[in-house]
Every structure is written in structure tokens, then in C-alpha cells.
Amino acid sequence: MKTRMFLLCIAAAFAVEETSAQENWWNRDWDKRVKITLNAGMTPGKEPLASARVAGKTEKINLESARLIDGNGKEVPCLMKQDSCGDYFVAWKPENLKMLEKRDYCLYFSDTAKNPVAPPEGFPDSFPGMNLIPNADFSLLDADGHPREWAMSKRGYGLKDKWTEENKGGMKVVTVDGRRALELAADAVVYVNVRAGRQYELSVERKYEAGSLGTTVWYRGKTIHEYLARELNISNYKMQLDAIAPGKWHKSVASTFLYQDNKSRQISYGNRKLLPHTQMAFIQFTVRNGKAWISGIRFEDITDRGSLKVKTGGIERLESKK
């Protein structure tokens, strides 16, 4: 009897909390929300950009409906976008953020536009945490079954080859060991956009059957042909993943890069934030003597990962509109 009464009390408490949450809804024309908590680290910076993943691609959201409300009920300028995998991210600029400060927000949205407003200025094309690799889950295929944005690269140097009868079998999307993967029988490449002064992390699960598999991120200026030798007098500007053993899956992660100073001929290792003039990169997969597979690939901006900790709750839905 006591146990039953205890459970009833708990259920009642949850019901009261849920009712209170519904009553405190910012605007009932928006029928979904996600609670967000921001914790600043020791060095939040003067003009930080906060970002949070709020929903997966299976959720239907109108990007223009996003409204971010702070703990005082004040609307904060924000921008919502989808990354290459279809996940929804919201970004905002927490002003006057102090060391170790905590702030609470609620992001409201719906599946239709609600009083669209002009997007705020000064936001980058991509947000921290977004997967910047186009078609990273290999879900978008051309008429011949090849993943869009990806290409063979027999000539190397980031050059994409056109599909021919000779190379059409060099890349295909498969299911191997229970996971969706890209199978490669020769060298391949994919392009990503980056920004100078930011730090990026590449993570990928890889497997190869024999020979070897190399994975390198080469940084460039506006195009793959701009090596930045003239602007910075450097070469060999790249991020390289560690070697792996054949025959089994291995997850590799890298977030620092190296480059060679052409004047001193010295190589600088362990660099974090990209050099001035850097605008794009290409990821080169070098396959030798056999097949290789890649899965779960991500390339994301991690510049503020240590100074801004953002946590999100699940999606809450308005029960009824009045």
C-alpha cells in the first residue's frame, strides 16, 4: 500500500511539472521546444559562437521558425541550419559571457514558418559540431549508384576523375559487418570548406583487407591549386591519420596539422588553428593492393569545444494550442 501511494505521489509530481512546463510555454504558436544549457569554461573568449545539435533529420523543422529564449524570457538572435547528414543545429552569440558562467535557454520551433525574420548577420556558413563533409552518410547517389560529391582520384593532388567504364567499380556504397560503408578499390577524394583561425577534427572508421590505406587532409586556399606557398611560404600543409592494421575496423581521430616552412626547411607539428588564407581542404584516401572501407566519417569545427559546453534536452511538444 505504501509503495503504491509513493508511486502515485511521484506520478502526480511529474504531472504538476508537465502542466507547469506547458503553462510556461513562451508562445503557443510554436509547438516544439528543446531546453539548452550553456556552461562557459575558463576562457570563453570575447565573441564566442555557441552551437548545439537539437534534432536529427527525421524531425520536420522549418529553419525560419527557430526562436531562442534565454532564462529571462528575452529573445536571443539565433540561426538554425542543417549539416550534410541532415541534423539540425542552432547557433547564437552569448554576449558578455563570463568565466564559468551558466546560462539556460529554450529553443522553440515548428514545422512551418512563424513570422519569418531576417537572419542575423555575422554568422558563418557552418557551425561548430556540424559534419562538414558533404554526403557524409553516402545516402545521396547518382544514377549509377555513386555517392554524390565523392570521386575517384587517380591523378591525386585533389583532382576529381570523371566516371568512366574503367573506374566505375572503384567506389560503391555497401553494407559490411553490419554497417553502411563506402568501399574503395582505388584512390578517392572529397572536398570540404574550412575557415582560417579555426580548429577542425577528422574522425573516421576504416578497414582494409591488404596492402595499405592512407588518409590525409590537405589544406588549401580558395581552390585545390592554391598551396599558399606564395602567401605563407609553406608546403606540406596537412592533417594525417595514424596507420592501422589490416583486417579489422579501427576508429581514427586527428585534430592537429603540420606544415613545412620553405625558408628554414623545418616542419612544424601539432598546430591547431588553421593558417591565414586557408579556405578549403580535400580529404584523400590512398588505397594500395586491395579494397578498403570507410564509415562514420566526420569533419567538424572543434575550436570552442573546451571553452563552451552545451547540453540539450529532448524535444518537448505542446499538447494543445489555445
CSV table of C-alpha atoms in Angstrom, one decimal:
chain,number,residue,atom,x,y,z
A,1,MET,CA,0.0,0.0,0.0
A,2,LYS,CA,2.8,2.4,0.9
A,3,THR,CA,4.6,1.6,-2.3
A,4,ARG,CA,1.5,2.3,-4.3
A,5,MET,CA,1.0,5.6,-2.6
A,6,PHE,CA,4.6,6.5,-3.2
A,7,LEU,CA,4.3,5.8,-6.9
A,8,LEU,CA,1.1,7.8,-7.1
A,9,CYS,CA,2.8,10.8,-5.5
A,10,ILE,CA,5.7,10.6,-7.9
A,11,ALA,CA,3.2,10.4,-10.9
A,12,ALA,CA,1.4,13.4,-9.5
A,13,ALA,CA,4.6,15.4,-9.1
A,14,PHE,CA,5.5,14.7,-12.7
A,15,ALA,CA,2.0,15.7,-13.9
A,16,VAL,CA,2.3,19.0,-12.0
A,17,GLU,CA,5.8,19.6,-13.5
A,18,GLU,CA,4.5,18.9,-17.0
A,19,THR,CA,1.5,21.2,-16.6
A,20,SER,CA,3.8,23.9,-15.3
A,21,ALA,CA,6.0,23.5,-18.3
A,22,GLN,CA,3.1,23.7,-20.7
A,23,GLU,CA,1.8,26.9,-18.9
A,24,ASN,CA,5.2,28.5,-19.1
A,25,TRP,CA,5.4,28.0,-22.9
A,26,TRP,CA,6.8,31.1,-24.5
A,27,ASN,CA,4.4,31.3,-27.4
A,28,ARG,CA,1.8,28.7,-28.2
A,29,ASP,CA,2.1,29.3,-31.9
A,30,TRP,CA,5.3,27.4,-31.7
A,31,ASP,CA,4.6,23.7,-30.8
A,32,LYS,CA,8.0,22.3,-30.1
A,33,ARG,CA,11.0,23.2,-28.0
A,34,VAL,CA,14.3,22.0,-26.7
A,35,LYS,CA,16.0,23.1,-23.5
A,36,ILE,CA,19.6,24.1,-23.8
A,37,THR,CA,22.2,24.7,-21.1
A,38,LEU,CA,25.5,26.6,-21.8
A,39,ASN,CA,28.4,26.3,-19.4
A,40,ALA,CA,31.4,28.6,-20.1
A,41,GLY,CA,34.9,27.3,-19.4
A,42,MET,CA,37.9,29.2,-18.1
A,43,THR,CA,38.4,31.0,-21.4
A,44,PRO,CA,35.0,31.7,-23.2
A,45,GLY,CA,36.5,34.4,-25.4
A,46,LYS,CA,35.4,37.8,-26.3
A,47,GLU,CA,32.9,36.9,-29.1
A,48,PRO,CA,32.2,33.2,-28.8
A,49,LEU,CA,29.8,31.3,-31.1
A,50,ALA,CA,27.7,28.7,-29.3
A,51,SER,CA,26.2,25.9,-31.2
A,52,ALA,CA,24.0,22.9,-30.4
A,53,ARG,CA,22.6,19.9,-32.2
A,54,VAL,CA,18.8,20.0,-31.5
A,55,ALA,CA,17.3,17.3,-33.7
A,56,GLY,CA,18.0,14.6,-36.3
A,57,LYS,CA,16.9,14.6,-39.9
A,58,THR,CA,13.8,12.6,-39.1
A,59,GLU,CA,12.3,15.6,-37.4
A,60,LYS,CA,10.4,18.1,-39.6
A,61,ILE,CA,11.5,21.6,-38.8
A,62,ASN,CA,11.2,24.9,-40.6
A,63,LEU,CA,14.5,26.6,-40.2
A,64,GLU,CA,12.9,30.1,-40.2
A,65,SER,CA,10.7,29.2,-37.2
A,66,ALA,CA,13.7,29.0,-34.8
A,67,ARG,CA,13.4,31.3,-31.8
A,68,LEU,CA,15.9,31.2,-28.9
A,69,ILE,CA,14.6,32.4,-25.5
A,70,ASP,CA,17.0,33.0,-22.6
A,71,GLY,CA,16.4,32.4,-18.9
A,72,ASN,CA,14.9,35.9,-18.5
A,73,GLY,CA,12.3,35.4,-21.3
A,74,LYS,CA,14.3,37.6,-23.8
A,75,GLU,CA,14.7,36.5,-27.4
A,76,VAL,CA,18.3,36.0,-28.5
A,77,PRO,CA,19.2,36.3,-32.2
A,78,CYS,CA,20.0,32.8,-33.5
A,79,LEU,CA,20.3,30.9,-36.7
A,80,MET,CA,19.3,27.3,-37.5
A,81,LYS,CA,20.8,25.2,-40.2
A,82,GLN,CA,21.2,21.5,-41.3
A,83,ASP,CA,24.5,19.8,-41.8
A,84,SER,CA,25.5,17.4,-44.5
A,85,CYS,CA,23.8,14.5,-42.6
A,86,GLY,CA,20.6,16.4,-42.2
A,87,ASP,CA,21.0,17.1,-38.5
A,88,TYR,CA,19.6,20.4,-37.2
A,89,PHE,CA,21.9,22.8,-35.4
A,90,VAL,CA,21.2,26.2,-33.8
A,91,ALA,CA,23.9,28.8,-33.2
A,92,TRP,CA,23.9,32.1,-31.3
A,93,LYS,CA,26.4,34.6,-29.8
A,94,PRO,CA,26.3,34.7,-26.0
A,95,GLU,CA,27.3,38.3,-25.2
A,96,ASN,CA,29.4,39.3,-22.2
A,97,LEU,CA,29.9,35.6,-21.2
A,98,LYS,CA,31.9,35.3,-18.1
A,99,MET,CA,34.3,32.6,-17.0
A,100,LEU,CA,32.5,29.5,-15.6
A,101,GLU,CA,29.1,31.2,-16.2
A,102,LYS,CA,26.0,29.0,-16.7
A,103,ARG,CA,23.1,30.1,-18.9
A,104,ASP,CA,19.8,28.4,-19.7
A,105,TYR,CA,17.8,28.7,-22.9
A,106,CYS,CA,14.8,27.2,-24.7
A,107,LEU,CA,14.8,26.9,-28.4
A,108,TYR,CA,11.2,27.0,-29.9
A,109,PHE,CA,10.4,25.8,-33.4
A,110,SER,CA,7.7,24.3,-35.6
A,111,ASP,CA,7.3,22.6,-38.9
A,112,THR,CA,6.0,25.8,-40.6
A,113,ALA,CA,7.4,29.3,-40.7
A,114,LYS,CA,6.2,31.6,-37.9
A,115,ASN,CA,6.5,35.3,-38.7
A,116,PRO,CA,9.8,34.9,-40.6
A,117,VAL,CA,12.5,37.4,-39.7
A,118,ALA,CA,15.7,38.4,-41.5
A,119,PRO,CA,18.6,36.1,-40.5
A,120,PRO,CA,21.1,37.7,-38.1
A,121,GLU,CA,24.3,39.0,-39.7
A,122,GLY,CA,27.8,37.9,-38.9
A,123,PHE,CA,27.2,34.1,-38.7
A,124,PRO,CA,29.5,31.7,-40.5
A,125,ASP,CA,28.3,29.3,-43.2
A,126,SER,CA,28.8,26.4,-40.8
A,127,PHE,CA,28.6,25.9,-37.0
A,128,PRO,CA,30.8,24.1,-34.5
A,129,GLY,CA,29.7,20.5,-34.3
A,130,MET,CA,28.3,20.2,-37.8
A,131,ASN,CA,29.6,17.5,-40.0
A,132,LEU,CA,31.2,19.4,-42.9
A,133,ILE,CA,31.8,16.5,-45.2
A,134,PRO,CA,29.2,16.6,-48.0
A,135,ASN,CA,27.1,13.5,-48.2
A,136,ALA,CA,28.9,12.0,-45.2
A,137,ASP,CA,26.4,9.2,-44.8
A,138,PHE,CA,26.6,8.2,-48.6
A,139,SER,CA,22.8,8.5,-48.8
A,140,LEU,CA,22.7,10.7,-51.9
A,141,LEU,CA,23.6,8.6,-55.0
A,142,ASP,CA,23.8,9.4,-58.7
A,143,ALA,CA,22.1,7.4,-61.4
A,144,ASP,CA,24.9,4.9,-61.4
A,145,GLY,CA,24.9,4.4,-57.6
A,146,HIS,CA,28.0,6.5,-56.8
A,147,PRO,CA,27.8,8.8,-53.8
A,148,ARG,CA,27.4,12.4,-54.8
A,149,GLU,CA,30.3,14.8,-54.0
A,150,TRP,CA,32.7,11.9,-53.8
A,151,ALA,CA,35.1,11.0,-56.6
A,152,MET,CA,37.9,8.8,-57.7
A,153,SER,CA,41.3,10.5,-57.8
A,154,LYS,CA,43.8,8.5,-59.9
A,155,ARG,CA,45.9,11.6,-60.6
A,156,GLY,CA,46.0,12.6,-56.9
A,157,TYR,CA,46.5,16.2,-55.7
A,158,GLY,CA,42.8,16.5,-55.0
A,159,LEU,CA,41.8,16.2,-58.7
A,160,LYS,CA,38.5,14.5,-59.2
A,161,ASP,CA,38.3,12.0,-62.0
A,162,LYS,CA,35.2,11.7,-64.2
A,163,TRP,CA,33.3,8.4,-64.1
A,164,THR,CA,34.3,6.0,-66.9
A,165,GLU,CA,33.8,2.3,-67.7
A,166,GLU,CA,37.3,1.7,-66.3
A,167,ASN,CA,36.8,3.3,-62.9
A,168,LYS,CA,33.1,2.9,-62.2
A,169,GLY,CA,33.7,-0.1,-59.9
A,170,GLY,CA,36.3,1.7,-57.9
A,171,MET,CA,33.7,3.2,-55.4
A,172,LYS,CA,30.4,1.9,-54.2
A,173,VAL,CA,28.1,2.1,-51.1
A,174,VAL,CA,27.8,-1.3,-49.4
A,175,THR,CA,26.8,-2.9,-46.1
A,176,VAL,CA,29.7,-4.6,-44.5
A,177,ASP,CA,30.0,-6.0,-41.0
A,178,GLY,CA,26.5,-4.6,-40.3
A,179,ARG,CA,27.4,-1.0,-41.1
A,180,ARG,CA,26.9,1.3,-44.1
A,181,ALA,CA,30.2,2.0,-45.7
A,182,LEU,CA,32.0,3.3,-48.7
A,183,GLU,CA,34.0,0.6,-50.5
A,184,LEU,CA,37.1,1.8,-52.3
A,185,ALA,CA,39.3,-0.1,-54.7
A,186,ALA,CA,41.4,2.9,-55.7
A,187,ASP,CA,42.2,6.4,-54.5
A,188,ALA,CA,39.3,8.7,-53.7
A,189,VAL,CA,38.7,12.3,-52.7
A,190,VAL,CA,36.0,14.6,-51.2
A,191,TYR,CA,36.2,18.4,-50.6
A,192,VAL,CA,35.3,20.4,-47.5
A,193,ASN,CA,35.1,24.1,-46.7
A,194,VAL,CA,37.1,25.5,-43.8
A,195,ARG,CA,38.0,28.8,-42.2
A,196,ALA,CA,41.3,30.2,-41.2
A,197,GLY,CA,41.9,30.5,-37.4
A,198,ARG,CA,39.6,27.6,-36.6
A,199,GLN,CA,40.5,24.1,-35.4
A,200,TYR,CA,39.0,21.0,-37.1
A,201,GLU,CA,38.8,17.4,-36.2
A,202,LEU,CA,38.5,14.4,-38.6
A,203,SER,CA,37.2,11.1,-37.3
A,204,VAL,CA,36.5,8.0,-39.4
A,205,GLU,CA,36.2,4.3,-39.0
A,206,ARG,CA,38.4,2.5,-41.5
A,207,LYS,CA,39.3,-1.1,-42.6
A,208,TYR,CA,41.3,-2.5,-45.4
A,209,GLU,CA,42.0,-6.1,-46.5
A,210,ALA,CA,45.6,-5.9,-47.7
A,211,GLY,CA,48.3,-3.5,-48.8
A,212,SER,CA,47.6,-0.2,-47.2
A,213,LEU,CA,45.1,2.6,-46.6
A,214,GLY,CA,46.3,6.2,-46.1
A,215,THR,CA,44.0,9.1,-45.1
A,216,THR,CA,45.2,12.7,-45.4
A,217,VAL,CA,43.5,16.2,-45.2
A,218,TRP,CA,45.3,18.6,-47.4
A,219,TYR,CA,44.7,22.3,-46.7
A,220,ARG,CA,44.5,24.9,-49.5
A,221,GLY,CA,43.4,28.5,-50.3
A,222,LYS,CA,40.3,29.0,-52.4
A,223,THR,CA,41.0,26.1,-54.7
A,224,ILE,CA,42.9,22.8,-54.7
A,225,HIS,CA,45.6,24.6,-56.7
A,226,GLU,CA,46.4,27.3,-54.2
A,227,TYR,CA,49.1,25.7,-52.0
A,228,LEU,CA,49.6,29.0,-50.1
A,229,ALA,CA,53.3,28.9,-50.9
A,230,ARG,CA,53.3,32.4,-52.2
A,231,GLU,CA,51.2,33.8,-49.3
A,232,LEU,CA,52.8,32.0,-46.4
A,233,ASN,CA,55.9,30.4,-48.0
A,234,ILE,CA,55.0,27.0,-46.7
A,235,SER,CA,54.3,23.5,-48.1
A,236,ASN,CA,53.2,20.0,-47.0
A,237,TYR,CA,50.2,21.7,-45.2
A,238,LYS,CA,48.2,18.7,-44.0
A,239,MET,CA,46.5,16.6,-41.3
A,240,GLN,CA,47.3,12.9,-41.4
A,241,LEU,CA,45.7,10.0,-39.6
A,242,ASP,CA,47.6,7.2,-37.9
A,243,ALA,CA,48.4,3.9,-39.5
A,244,ILE,CA,46.0,1.0,-38.9
A,245,ALA,CA,46.3,-2.8,-39.0
A,246,PRO,CA,44.7,-4.7,-41.9
A,247,GLY,CA,41.6,-6.9,-41.5
A,248,LYS,CA,39.7,-5.1,-38.7
A,249,TRP,CA,37.8,-1.8,-38.2
A,250,HIS,CA,39.7,1.0,-36.4
A,251,LYS,CA,38.4,4.4,-35.5
A,252,SER,CA,41.0,7.2,-36.1
A,253,VAL,CA,40.8,10.8,-34.9
A,254,ALA,CA,43.1,13.7,-35.6
A,255,SER,CA,42.7,17.4,-34.9
A,256,THR,CA,46.2,18.9,-35.4
A,257,PHE,CA,48.2,19.6,-38.6
A,258,LEU,CA,51.7,20.1,-39.8
A,259,TYR,CA,53.4,22.2,-42.4
A,260,GLN,CA,56.9,22.9,-43.7
A,261,ASP,CA,58.5,26.3,-43.6
A,262,ASN,CA,60.1,26.6,-47.0
A,263,LYS,CA,62.7,29.1,-45.9
A,264,SER,CA,64.1,27.2,-42.9
A,265,ARG,CA,63.0,23.7,-44.3
A,266,GLN,CA,61.8,23.0,-40.8
A,267,ILE,CA,58.5,21.1,-40.2
A,268,SER,CA,56.1,22.5,-37.6
A,269,TYR,CA,54.0,19.8,-35.9
A,270,GLY,CA,50.9,19.8,-33.5
A,271,ASN,CA,49.3,23.0,-34.9
A,272,ARG,CA,45.7,23.6,-34.0
A,273,LYS,CA,44.2,26.7,-35.7
A,274,LEU,CA,44.4,26.9,-39.5
A,275,LEU,CA,46.8,29.3,-41.0
A,276,PRO,CA,45.7,32.6,-42.7
A,277,HIS,CA,44.2,32.4,-46.2
A,278,THR,CA,43.1,28.8,-45.7
A,279,GLN,CA,39.6,28.3,-47.2
A,280,MET,CA,39.2,24.7,-48.4
A,281,ALA,CA,40.6,21.2,-47.9
A,282,PHE,CA,40.4,17.9,-49.6
A,283,ILE,CA,40.4,14.5,-47.9
A,284,GLN,CA,42.5,12.0,-49.9
A,285,PHE,CA,42.1,8.2,-49.4
A,286,THR,CA,45.0,6.3,-50.8
A,287,VAL,CA,44.3,2.6,-51.4
A,288,ARG,CA,47.0,0.1,-52.3
A,289,ASN,CA,46.7,-3.6,-53.3
A,290,GLY,CA,43.2,-4.4,-52.4
A,291,LYS,CA,39.9,-3.0,-51.1
A,292,ALA,CA,39.2,-0.6,-48.3
A,293,TRP,CA,36.1,0.6,-46.4
A,294,ILE,CA,35.3,3.8,-44.6
A,295,SER,CA,32.3,4.5,-42.4
A,296,GLY,CA,31.1,7.0,-39.8
A,297,ILE,CA,33.2,9.8,-41.2
A,298,ARG,CA,33.0,13.3,-39.6
A,299,PHE,CA,34.9,16.6,-40.1
A,300,GLU,CA,33.9,19.3,-37.7
A,301,ASP,CA,34.9,22.6,-36.1
A,302,ILE,CA,36.0,22.0,-32.5
A,303,THR,CA,37.6,25.4,-31.8
A,304,ASP,CA,35.4,26.2,-28.8
A,305,ARG,CA,34.9,22.6,-27.6
A,306,GLY,CA,37.0,23.3,-24.4
A,307,SER,CA,35.6,26.7,-23.6
A,308,LEU,CA,31.9,26.2,-24.2
A,309,LYS,CA,30.0,23.2,-23.0
A,310,VAL,CA,26.5,23.0,-24.5
A,311,LYS,CA,23.9,20.4,-23.4
A,312,THR,CA,20.5,19.8,-24.9
A,313,GLY,CA,17.4,18.0,-23.7
A,314,GLY,CA,14.9,16.1,-25.7
A,315,ILE,CA,12.1,17.6,-27.9
A,316,GLU,CA,9.1,18.7,-25.9
A,317,ARG,CA,5.8,19.1,-27.7
A,318,LEU,CA,2.9,21.4,-26.9
A,319,GLU,CA,-0.1,19.2,-26.1
A,320,SER,CA,-2.7,21.6,-27.4
A,321,LYS,CA,-2.9,25.2,-28.7
A,322,LYS,CA,-5.3,27.7,-27.2
